[in-house]
Coordinates of C-alpha atoms in Angstrom, one line a residue:
M1 CA 144.3 72.1 110.0
I2 CA 140.8 71.1 111.0
G3 CA 139.8 74.7 111.2
R4 CA 140.8 75.2 107.6
A5 CA 139.1 72.1 106.4
L6 CA 135.9 73.2 108.1
L7 CA 136.1 76.6 106.5
A8 CA 136.7 75.1 103.1
M9 CA 133.7 72.7 103.6
A10 CA 131.5 75.7 104.7
A11 CA 132.6 77.6 101.6
I12 CA 131.6 74.7 99.3
V13 CA 128.2 74.3 101.0
A14 CA 127.6 78.0 100.7
L15 CA 128.4 78.0 97.0
S16 CA 126.0 75.0 96.4
V17 CA 123.0 76.7 98.1
P18 CA 120.8 78.2 95.5
A19 CA 120.3 82.0 95.5
A20 CA 117.2 83.2 97.2
A21 CA 114.3 83.9 94.8
A22 CA 110.6 84.6 94.9
D23 CA 107.6 84.1 92.7
L24 CA 105.9 87.4 91.9
S25 CA 102.2 87.0 91.1
V26 CA 100.5 89.9 89.4
V27 CA 96.8 90.1 88.8
V28 CA 96.3 92.4 85.8
K29 CA 92.8 93.8 85.9
G30 CA 90.7 95.6 83.3
V31 CA 91.8 93.5 80.3
R32 CA 89.3 94.5 77.7
N33 CA 89.2 91.3 75.6
G34 CA 90.8 87.9 75.0
D35 CA 92.9 89.0 72.0
G36 CA 96.7 88.4 72.2
R37 CA 98.6 88.2 75.5
V38 CA 99.3 90.3 78.6
L39 CA 103.0 91.0 78.8
L40 CA 104.7 92.0 82.0
A41 CA 108.3 93.1 82.9
V42 CA 109.8 93.4 86.4
C43 CA 112.3 96.3 86.2
T44 CA 115.1 97.8 88.2
A45 CA 115.4 101.6 88.4
A46 CA 118.0 101.4 85.6
T47 CA 115.8 99.4 83.2
F48 CA 112.4 100.9 84.0
L49 CA 110.5 102.1 80.9
T50 CA 113.0 100.3 78.6
P51 CA 112.8 96.9 76.8
D52 CA 115.8 95.8 78.9
C53 CA 114.1 94.5 82.0
A54 CA 115.6 91.0 82.6
L55 CA 112.6 89.5 84.3
Q56 CA 109.6 89.0 82.0
A57 CA 106.5 86.8 81.7
S58 CA 103.2 86.7 79.8
A59 CA 99.9 85.0 79.9
P60 CA 97.1 84.6 77.3
A61 CA 94.6 87.5 77.5
K62 CA 91.0 87.1 78.6
G63 CA 88.5 89.8 79.3
G64 CA 88.5 90.9 82.9
A65 CA 91.6 89.8 85.0
V66 CA 94.7 87.8 84.0
T67 CA 97.3 86.5 86.5
V68 CA 100.9 86.6 85.3
V69 CA 103.6 84.9 87.4
V70 CA 107.2 85.8 87.2
H71 CA 109.4 83.1 88.7
D72 CA 112.8 83.4 90.3
V73 CA 112.7 87.1 91.1
P74 CA 115.6 88.0 93.5
P75 CA 114.2 89.7 96.6
G76 CA 114.5 93.5 96.3
R77 CA 112.7 96.6 95.0
Y78 CA 111.3 96.8 91.5
A79 CA 108.7 98.5 89.3
V80 CA 106.4 96.4 87.2
Q81 CA 105.2 97.5 83.8
T82 CA 102.6 95.6 81.8
Y83 CA 100.6 95.9 78.6
H84 CA 97.9 94.1 76.7
D85 CA 99.5 93.1 73.4
E86 CA 96.2 92.7 71.5
N87 CA 97.7 92.1 68.1
G88 CA 100.5 89.8 69.3
N89 CA 103.4 91.7 67.7
K90 CA 105.3 92.0 71.1
T91 CA 105.3 95.8 70.8
L92 CA 103.3 98.4 72.6
D93 CA 101.6 100.0 69.6
R94 CA 101.4 103.8 69.7
G95 CA 99.3 106.3 67.8
L96 CA 99.4 110.0 67.3
F97 CA 101.7 111.8 69.8
G98 CA 102.9 108.4 71.2
I99 CA 99.6 107.7 72.9
P100 CA 99.4 103.9 73.6
L101 CA 96.9 102.1 71.4
E102 CA 96.9 99.0 73.8
G103 CA 96.2 98.9 77.5
I104 CA 99.1 99.7 79.8
G105 CA 99.7 99.7 83.5
F106 CA 102.3 100.0 86.3
S107 CA 102.7 98.6 89.8
N108 CA 100.9 100.5 92.5
D109 CA 98.5 101.6 89.8
A110 CA 100.9 104.5 89.4
P111 CA 99.2 107.4 87.6
I112 CA 99.8 108.0 83.9
R113 CA 99.6 111.8 83.4
F114 CA 101.1 113.3 80.3
G115 CA 103.5 110.3 80.2
P116 CA 104.6 107.3 82.3
P117 CA 105.1 107.5 86.0
D118 CA 108.4 107.9 87.8
Y119 CA 110.1 104.7 89.1
A120 CA 109.7 105.7 92.7
V121 CA 105.9 105.9 92.4
A122 CA 105.7 102.4 90.8
E123 CA 108.3 100.8 93.1
I124 CA 107.3 97.7 95.0
S125 CA 109.1 95.3 97.3
V126 CA 109.5 91.6 96.4
A127 CA 110.2 89.1 99.2
E128 CA 110.6 85.3 99.5
P129 CA 109.0 83.0 98.9
A130 CA 106.2 84.8 97.1
T131 CA 104.8 88.3 96.6
G132 CA 101.5 89.3 95.0
T133 CA 100.3 92.6 93.6
A134 CA 97.6 93.9 91.2
I135 CA 97.7 96.3 88.3
T136 CA 94.8 97.9 86.5
L137 CA 95.3 98.4 82.8
R138 CA 94.4 101.8 81.3
Y139 CA 93.2 102.1 77.7
F140 CA 93.4 105.5 76.0
T141 CA 91.7 104.5 72.8
E142 CA 88.6 102.6 71.8
R143 CA 88.6 99.5 69.5

């Protein structure tokens, strides 16, 4: 009887403990001006390169480097995608042949050659209590 009561109490305590999470701090380098915002998404393999990444954050743009922090990221493996939304329309604007008109970047500074990188090249590990990384934006057009 006491054993069952202890098991029940342990189960209640386990359910009340918050899930483990980390803060992911990303320094986005190479921001060309202070127009708009820098938007960032932390993606699983299934959501990479889609608008469906559940973990997102943004910060006001400023020329040079901008730090964007994503809170409550469950520990695990992710790829980070970011862009400088210069005109504030919350869309990565594209020109002829789909070439981005705004700066873009990926974790590990994964190369962008004839298209976006593979998830495996951009994948990083996020651990408790905090993880930091840096991404350099690439602009393919002049303003």
